[in-house]
């Protein structure tokens, strides 16, 4: 399977702990996106990378959130000092820059539950 | 600003047509998309339409685009129980393919 993969699929943590999610995009895709989806809502844009450069961050991404894509391949999203309001599904998507329809290919998500 | 709006729920009888509507705000969007999300699964692209088109047909799916009113619709012909899912409308915003999604329309298909 050469789709977008995310790890872990589920994470339960206590408030105040740090968590890290990993995303492996489709190998030839140079753009990588993080979205957050809460119950009953559509995905909300958090940030995206073109290769290793982080080009845009949403206002939703507080100082407790940091994302990296050090070698332009996989990406990590870290949440420090988690709060109950961080409970959500964190979705990663990738796309190819040149031409095409701009379609984003999504992983199955990492569900975070903060107790 | 960026905003995509959809009705939240649609219930149809199996075999009937479903029409899901969406309004968007970014007139510079080059593509508009419909994604499908089944329970416990990620989002999958269902279809898309280029902004200079009015209509696109793909088997049981018909997409209509009214650029003047910034209105997009998805028609599913002969709706089946397997079509039960959440359908998200999305616009691409700016030059970097950042997709902005609506809240999703939950389609329920009953016998």
PDB file of N, CA, C and O in Angstrom, chain A residues 1-7 21-34 47-52 68-77 91-97 103-109:
ATOM      1  N   UNK A   1       0.846  -1.185   0.000  1.00  0.00           N
ATOM      2  CA  UNK A   1       0.000   0.000   0.000  1.00  0.00           C
ATOM      3  C   UNK A   1       0.886   1.241   0.000  1.00  0.00           C
ATOM      4  O   UNK A   1       1.690   1.430   0.896  1.00  0.00           O
ATOM      5  N   UNK A   2       0.742   2.114  -0.974  1.00  0.00           N
ATOM      6  CA  UNK A   2       1.607   3.281  -1.060  1.00  0.00           C
ATOM      7  C   UNK A   2       0.850   4.555  -0.736  1.00  0.00           C
ATOM      8  O   UNK A   2       1.233   5.629  -1.160  1.00  0.00           O
ATOM      9  N   UNK A   3      -0.211   4.474   0.029  1.00  0.00           N
ATOM     10  CA  UNK A   3      -0.967   5.654   0.411  1.00  0.00           C
ATOM     11  C   UNK A   3      -0.301   6.380   1.559  1.00  0.00           C
ATOM     12  O   UNK A   3       0.812   6.060   1.993  1.00  0.00           O
ATOM     13  N   UNK A   4      -0.991   7.413   2.068  1.00  0.00           N
ATOM     14  CA  UNK A   4      -0.504   8.184   3.205  1.00  0.00           C
ATOM     15  C   UNK A   4      -0.735   7.361   4.475  1.00  0.00           C
ATOM     16  O   UNK A   4      -1.843   6.880   4.701  1.00  0.00           O
ATOM     17  N   UNK A   5       0.303   7.221   5.275  1.00  0.00           N
ATOM     18  CA  UNK A   5       0.149   6.460   6.511  1.00  0.00           C
ATOM     19  C   UNK A   5       0.415   7.342   7.717  1.00  0.00           C
ATOM     20  O   UNK A   5       1.286   8.231   7.683  1.00  0.00           O
ATOM     21  N   UNK A   6      -0.352   7.104   8.765  1.00  0.00           N
ATOM     22  CA  UNK A   6      -0.224   7.893   9.983  1.00  0.00           C
ATOM     23  C   UNK A   6      -0.076   6.962  11.185  1.00  0.00           C
ATOM     24  O   UNK A   6      -0.660   5.881  11.220  1.00  0.00           O
ATOM     25  N   UNK A   7       0.687   7.453  12.152  1.00  0.00           N
ATOM     26  CA  UNK A   7       0.960   6.638  13.325  1.00  0.00           C
ATOM     27  C   UNK A   7       1.114   7.524  14.558  1.00  0.00           C
ATOM     28  O   UNK A   7       1.772   8.570  14.458  1.00  0.00           O
ATOM     29  N   UNK A  21       2.666  12.844  16.651  1.00  0.00           N
ATOM     30  CA  UNK A  21       2.103  12.050  15.564  1.00  0.00           C
ATOM     31  C   UNK A  21       3.054  12.081  14.378  1.00  0.00           C
ATOM     32  O   UNK A  21       3.703  13.089  14.106  1.00  0.00           O
ATOM     33  N   UNK A  22       3.064  10.958  13.668  1.00  0.00           N
ATOM     34  CA  UNK A  22       3.924  10.874  12.489  1.00  0.00           C
ATOM     35  C   UNK A  22       3.080  10.653  11.252  1.00  0.00           C
ATOM     36  O   UNK A  22       2.064   9.955  11.287  1.00  0.00           O
ATOM     37  N   UNK A  23       3.525  11.236  10.149  1.00  0.00           N
ATOM     38  CA  UNK A  23       2.856  11.055   8.866  1.00  0.00           C
ATOM     39  C   UNK A  23       3.893  10.710   7.809  1.00  0.00           C
ATOM     40  O   UNK A  23       4.899  11.408   7.666  1.00  0.00           O
ATOM     41  N   UNK A  24       3.640   9.661   7.063  1.00  0.00           N
ATOM     42  CA  UNK A  24       4.457   9.310   5.907  1.00  0.00           C
ATOM     43  C   UNK A  24       3.616   9.546   4.654  1.00  0.00           C
ATOM     44  O   UNK A  24       2.646   8.820   4.423  1.00  0.00           O
ATOM     45  N   UNK A  25       3.993  10.540   3.850  1.00  0.00           N
ATOM     46  CA  UNK A  25       3.182  10.857   2.670  1.00  0.00           C
ATOM     47  C   UNK A  25       3.456   9.867   1.542  1.00  0.00           C
ATOM     48  O   UNK A  25       4.341   9.010   1.650  1.00  0.00           O
ATOM     49  N   UNK A  26       2.726   9.995   0.475  1.00  0.00           N
ATOM     50  CA  UNK A  26       3.014   9.249  -0.756  1.00  0.00           C
ATOM     51  C   UNK A  26       4.380   9.708  -1.240  1.00  0.00           C
ATOM     52  O   UNK A  26       4.674  10.920  -1.243  1.00  0.00           O
ATOM     53  N   UNK A  27       5.229   8.786  -1.631  1.00  0.00           N
ATOM     54  CA  UNK A  27       6.653   9.065  -1.758  1.00  0.00           C
ATOM     55  C   UNK A  27       6.995  10.183  -2.741  1.00  0.00           C
ATOM     56  O   UNK A  27       7.903  10.963  -2.490  1.00  0.00           O
ATOM     57  N   UNK A  28       6.294  10.314  -3.837  1.00  0.00           N
ATOM     58  CA  UNK A  28       6.678  11.346  -4.797  1.00  0.00           C
ATOM     59  C   UNK A  28       6.006  12.683  -4.543  1.00  0.00           C
ATOM     60  O   UNK A  28       6.204  13.638  -5.274  1.00  0.00           O
ATOM     61  N   UNK A  29       5.214  12.777  -3.465  1.00  0.00           N
ATOM     62  CA  UNK A  29       4.495  14.019  -3.165  1.00  0.00           C
ATOM     63  C   UNK A  29       5.397  14.983  -2.404  1.00  0.00           C
ATOM     64  O   UNK A  29       5.982  14.622  -1.392  1.00  0.00           O
ATOM     65  N   UNK A  30       5.462  16.222  -2.885  1.00  0.00           N
ATOM     66  CA  UNK A  30       6.319  17.190  -2.216  1.00  0.00           C
ATOM     67  C   UNK A  30       5.562  18.127  -1.283  1.00  0.00           C
ATOM     68  O   UNK A  30       6.170  18.901  -0.553  1.00  0.00           O
ATOM     69  N   UNK A  31       4.248  18.046  -1.291  1.00  0.00           N
ATOM     70  CA  UNK A  31       3.478  18.858  -0.340  1.00  0.00           C
ATOM     71  C   UNK A  31       2.826  17.967   0.701  1.00  0.00           C
ATOM     72  O   UNK A  31       2.294  16.911   0.367  1.00  0.00           O
ATOM     73  N   UNK A  32       2.849  18.456   1.933  1.00  0.00           N
ATOM     74  CA  UNK A  32       2.282  17.697   3.040  1.00  0.00           C
ATOM     75  C   UNK A  32       1.479  18.652   3.910  1.00  0.00           C
ATOM     76  O   UNK A  32       1.940  19.757   4.216  1.00  0.00           O
ATOM     77  N   UNK A  33       0.298  18.212   4.302  1.00  0.00           N
ATOM     78  CA  UNK A  33      -0.646  19.062   5.029  1.00  0.00           C
ATOM     79  C   UNK A  33      -1.070  18.365   6.326  1.00  0.00           C
ATOM     80  O   UNK A  33      -1.229  17.149   6.360  1.00  0.00           O
ATOM     81  N   UNK A  34      -1.307  19.164   7.338  1.00  0.00           N
ATOM     82  CA  UNK A  34      -1.948  18.689   8.572  1.00  0.00           C
ATOM     83  C   UNK A  34      -3.280  19.406   8.731  1.00  0.00           C
ATOM     84  O   UNK A  34      -3.365  20.638   8.593  1.00  0.00           O
ATOM     85  N   UNK A  47      -1.504  23.386   8.961  1.00  0.00           N
ATOM     86  CA  UNK A  47      -0.241  23.826   8.415  1.00  0.00           C
ATOM     87  C   UNK A  47       0.089  22.997   7.196  1.00  0.00           C
ATOM     88  O   UNK A  47      -0.513  21.946   6.967  1.00  0.00           O
ATOM     89  N   UNK A  48       1.041  23.500   6.370  1.00  0.00           N
ATOM     90  CA  UNK A  48       1.505  22.669   5.278  1.00  0.00           C
ATOM     91  C   UNK A  48       2.964  22.937   4.954  1.00  0.00           C
ATOM     92  O   UNK A  48       3.519  24.002   5.279  1.00  0.00           O
ATOM     93  N   UNK A  49       3.565  21.940   4.333  1.00  0.00           N
ATOM     94  CA  UNK A  49       4.972  21.975   3.945  1.00  0.00           C
ATOM     95  C   UNK A  49       5.081  21.778   2.436  1.00  0.00           C
ATOM     96  O   UNK A  49       4.338  21.010   1.846  1.00  0.00           O
ATOM     97  N   UNK A  50       6.038  22.487   1.879  1.00  0.00           N
ATOM     98  CA  UNK A  50       6.482  22.167   0.529  1.00  0.00           C
ATOM     99  C   UNK A  50       7.919  21.710   0.674  1.00  0.00           C
ATOM    100  O   UNK A  50       8.780  22.490   1.067  1.00  0.00           O
ATOM    101  N   UNK A  51       8.137  20.440   0.394  1.00  0.00           N
ATOM    102  CA  UNK A  51       9.412  19.795   0.743  1.00  0.00           C
ATOM    103  C   UNK A  51       9.637  19.977   2.252  1.00  0.00           C
ATOM    104  O   UNK A  51       8.758  19.644   3.032  1.00  0.00           O
ATOM    105  N   UNK A  52      10.762  20.536   2.660  1.00  0.00           N
ATOM    106  CA  UNK A  52      11.003  20.656   4.105  1.00  0.00           C
ATOM    107  C   UNK A  52      10.569  21.997   4.658  1.00  0.00           C
ATOM    108  O   UNK A  52      10.614  22.230   5.876  1.00  0.00           O
ATOM    109  N   UNK A  68       7.130  19.471  11.949  1.00  0.00           N
ATOM    110  CA  UNK A  68       8.402  19.455  11.246  1.00  0.00           C
ATOM    111  C   UNK A  68       8.343  18.484  10.075  1.00  0.00           C
ATOM    112  O   UNK A  68       7.582  17.516  10.099  1.00  0.00           O
ATOM    113  N   UNK A  69       9.172  18.749   9.122  1.00  0.00           N
ATOM    114  CA  UNK A  69       9.358  17.813   8.012  1.00  0.00           C
ATOM    115  C   UNK A  69      10.822  17.915   7.621  1.00  0.00           C
ATOM    116  O   UNK A  69      11.183  18.485   6.594  1.00  0.00           O
ATOM    117  N   UNK A  70      11.686  17.354   8.439  1.00  0.00           N
ATOM    118  CA  UNK A  70      13.119  17.660   8.365  1.00  0.00           C
ATOM    119  C   UNK A  70      13.799  17.316   7.045  1.00  0.00           C
ATOM    120  O   UNK A  70      14.685  18.028   6.606  1.00  0.00           O
ATOM    121  N   UNK A  71      13.438  16.262   6.405  1.00  0.00           N
ATOM    122  CA  UNK A  71      14.119  15.869   5.170  1.00  0.00           C
ATOM    123  C   UNK A  71      13.170  15.907   3.983  1.00  0.00           C
ATOM    124  O   UNK A  71      13.464  15.346   2.936  1.00  0.00           O
ATOM    125  N   UNK A  72      12.069  16.569   4.167  1.00  0.00           N
ATOM    126  CA  UNK A  72      11.113  16.662   3.068  1.00  0.00           C
ATOM    127  C   UNK A  72      10.379  15.374   2.772  1.00  0.00           C
ATOM    128  O   UNK A  72       9.769  15.245   1.711  1.00  0.00           O
ATOM    129  N   UNK A  73      10.458  14.434   3.711  1.00  0.00           N
ATOM    130  CA  UNK A  73       9.719  13.178   3.501  1.00  0.00           C
ATOM    131  C   UNK A  73       8.638  13.060   4.558  1.00  0.00           C
ATOM    132  O   UNK A  73       7.595  13.685   4.429  1.00  0.00           O
ATOM    133  N   UNK A  74       8.882  12.330   5.647  1.00  0.00           N
ATOM    134  CA  UNK A  74       7.860  12.191   6.680  1.00  0.00           C
ATOM    135  C   UNK A  74       7.752  13.481   7.484  1.00  0.00           C
ATOM    136  O   UNK A  74       8.640  14.351   7.451  1.00  0.00           O
ATOM    137  N   UNK A  75       6.671  13.608   8.211  1.00  0.00           N
ATOM    138  CA  UNK A  75       6.441  14.784   9.045  1.00  0.00           C
ATOM    139  C   UNK A  75       5.983  14.344  10.432  1.00  0.00           C
ATOM    140  O   UNK A  75       5.393  13.274  10.588  1.00  0.00           O
ATOM    141  N   UNK A  76       6.274  15.177  11.422  1.00  0.00           N
ATOM    142  CA  UNK A  76       5.760  14.958  12.775  1.00  0.00           C
ATOM    143  C   UNK A  76       4.978  16.182  13.227  1.00  0.00           C
ATOM    144  O   UNK A  76       5.314  17.316  12.864  1.00  0.00           O
ATOM    145  N   UNK A  77       3.955  15.926  13.999  1.00  0.00           N
ATOM    146  CA  UNK A  77       3.159  16.980  14.642  1.00  0.00           C
ATOM    147  C   UNK A  77       3.200  16.711  16.140  1.00  0.00           C
ATOM    148  O   UNK A  77       2.771  15.650  16.595  1.00  0.00           O
ATOM    149  N   UNK A  91      -5.461  14.755  10.856  1.00  0.00           N
ATOM    150  CA  UNK A  91      -5.368  14.176   9.521  1.00  0.00           C
ATOM    151  C   UNK A  91      -4.149  14.728   8.806  1.00  0.00           C
ATOM    152  O   UNK A  91      -3.868  15.923   8.855  1.00  0.00           O
ATOM    153  N   UNK A  92      -3.460  13.846   8.115  1.00  0.00           N
ATOM    154  CA  UNK A  92      -2.346  14.243   7.273  1.00  0.00           C
ATOM    155  C   UNK A  92      -2.752  13.983   5.823  1.00  0.00           C
ATOM    156  O   UNK A  92      -3.475  13.027   5.526  1.00  0.00           O
ATOM    157  N   UNK A  93      -2.304  14.846   4.942  1.00  0.00           N
ATOM    158  CA  UNK A  93      -2.578  14.675   3.521  1.00  0.00           C
ATOM    159  C   UNK A  93      -1.350  15.084   2.726  1.00  0.00           C
ATOM    160  O   UNK A  93      -0.511  15.857   3.207  1.00  0.00           O
ATOM    161  N   UNK A  94      -1.232  14.558   1.525  1.00  0.00           N
ATOM    162  CA  UNK A  94      -0.125  14.963   0.676  1.00  0.00           C
ATOM    163  C   UNK A  94      -0.618  15.202  -0.734  1.00  0.00           C
ATOM    164  O   UNK A  94      -1.705  14.751  -1.117  1.00  0.00           O
ATOM    165  N   UNK A  95       0.176  15.945  -1.479  1.00  0.00           N
ATOM    166  CA  UNK A  95      -0.167  16.198  -2.873  1.00  0.00           C
ATOM    167  C   UNK A  95       1.118  16.472  -3.640  1.00  0.00           C
ATOM    168  O   UNK A  95       2.183  16.711  -3.059  1.00  0.00           O
ATOM    169  N   UNK A  96       0.966  16.461  -4.976  1.00  0.00           N
ATOM    170  CA  UNK A  96       2.111  16.722  -5.832  1.00  0.00           C
ATOM    171  C   UNK A  96       1.976  18.119  -6.397  1.00  0.00           C
ATOM    172  O   UNK A  96       0.922  18.501  -6.886  1.00  0.00           O
ATOM    173  N   UNK A  97       3.053  18.892  -6.354  1.00  0.00           N
ATOM    174  CA  UNK A  97       2.994  20.298  -6.698  1.00  0.00           C
ATOM    175  C   UNK A  97       2.619  20.565  -8.139  1.00  0.00           C
ATOM    176  O   UNK A  97       1.724  21.348  -8.429  1.00  0.00           O
ATOM    177  N   UNK A 103      -5.580  17.689  -5.967  1.00  0.00           N
ATOM    178  CA  UNK A 103      -6.209  16.726  -5.059  1.00  0.00           C
ATOM    179  C   UNK A 103      -5.286  16.430  -3.892  1.00  0.00           C
ATOM    180  O   UNK A 103      -4.087  16.238  -4.056  1.00  0.00           O
ATOM    181  N   UNK A 104      -5.858  16.389  -2.708  1.00  0.00           N
ATOM    182  CA  UNK A 104      -5.134  15.951  -1.519  1.00  0.00           C
ATOM    183  C   UNK A 104      -5.472  14.496  -1.248  1.00  0.00           C
ATOM    184  O   UNK A 104      -6.637  14.099  -1.302  1.00  0.00           O
ATOM    185  N   UNK A 105      -4.443  13.728  -0.943  1.00  0.00           N
ATOM    186  CA  UNK A 105      -4.618  12.332  -0.580  1.00  0.00           C
ATOM    187  C   UNK A 105      -4.465  12.246   0.940  1.00  0.00           C
ATOM    188  O   UNK A 105      -3.414  12.602   1.474  1.00  0.00           O
ATOM    189  N   UNK A 106      -5.498  11.763   1.594  1.00  0.00           N
ATOM    190  CA  UNK A 106      -5.523  11.749   3.051  1.00  0.00           C
ATOM    191  C   UNK A 106      -5.146  10.400   3.627  1.00  0.00           C
ATOM    192  O   UNK A 106      -5.469   9.341   3.055  1.00  0.00           O
ATOM    193  N   UNK A 107      -4.490  10.450   4.786  1.00  0.00           N
ATOM    194  CA  UNK A 107      -4.330   9.260   5.594  1.00  0.00           C
ATOM    195  C   UNK A 107      -5.587   9.005   6.401  1.00  0.00           C
ATOM    196  O   UNK A 107      -6.554   9.781   6.322  1.00  0.00           O
ATOM    197  N   UNK A 108      -5.583   7.955   7.179  1.00  0.00           N
ATOM    198  CA  UNK A 108      -6.770   7.594   7.945  1.00  0.00           C
ATOM    199  C   UNK A 108      -6.860   8.334   9.268  1.00  0.00           C
ATOM    200  O   UNK A 108      -7.850   8.219   9.984  1.00  0.00           O
ATOM    201  N   UNK A 109      -5.834   9.088   9.597  1.00  0.00           N
ATOM    202  CA  UNK A 109      -5.903   9.957  10.761  1.00  0.00           C
ATOM    203  C   UNK A 109      -5.352   9.335  12.031  1.00  0.00           C
ATOM    204  O   UNK A 109      -5.250   8.110  12.155  1.00  0.00           O
TER     205      UNK A 109
END
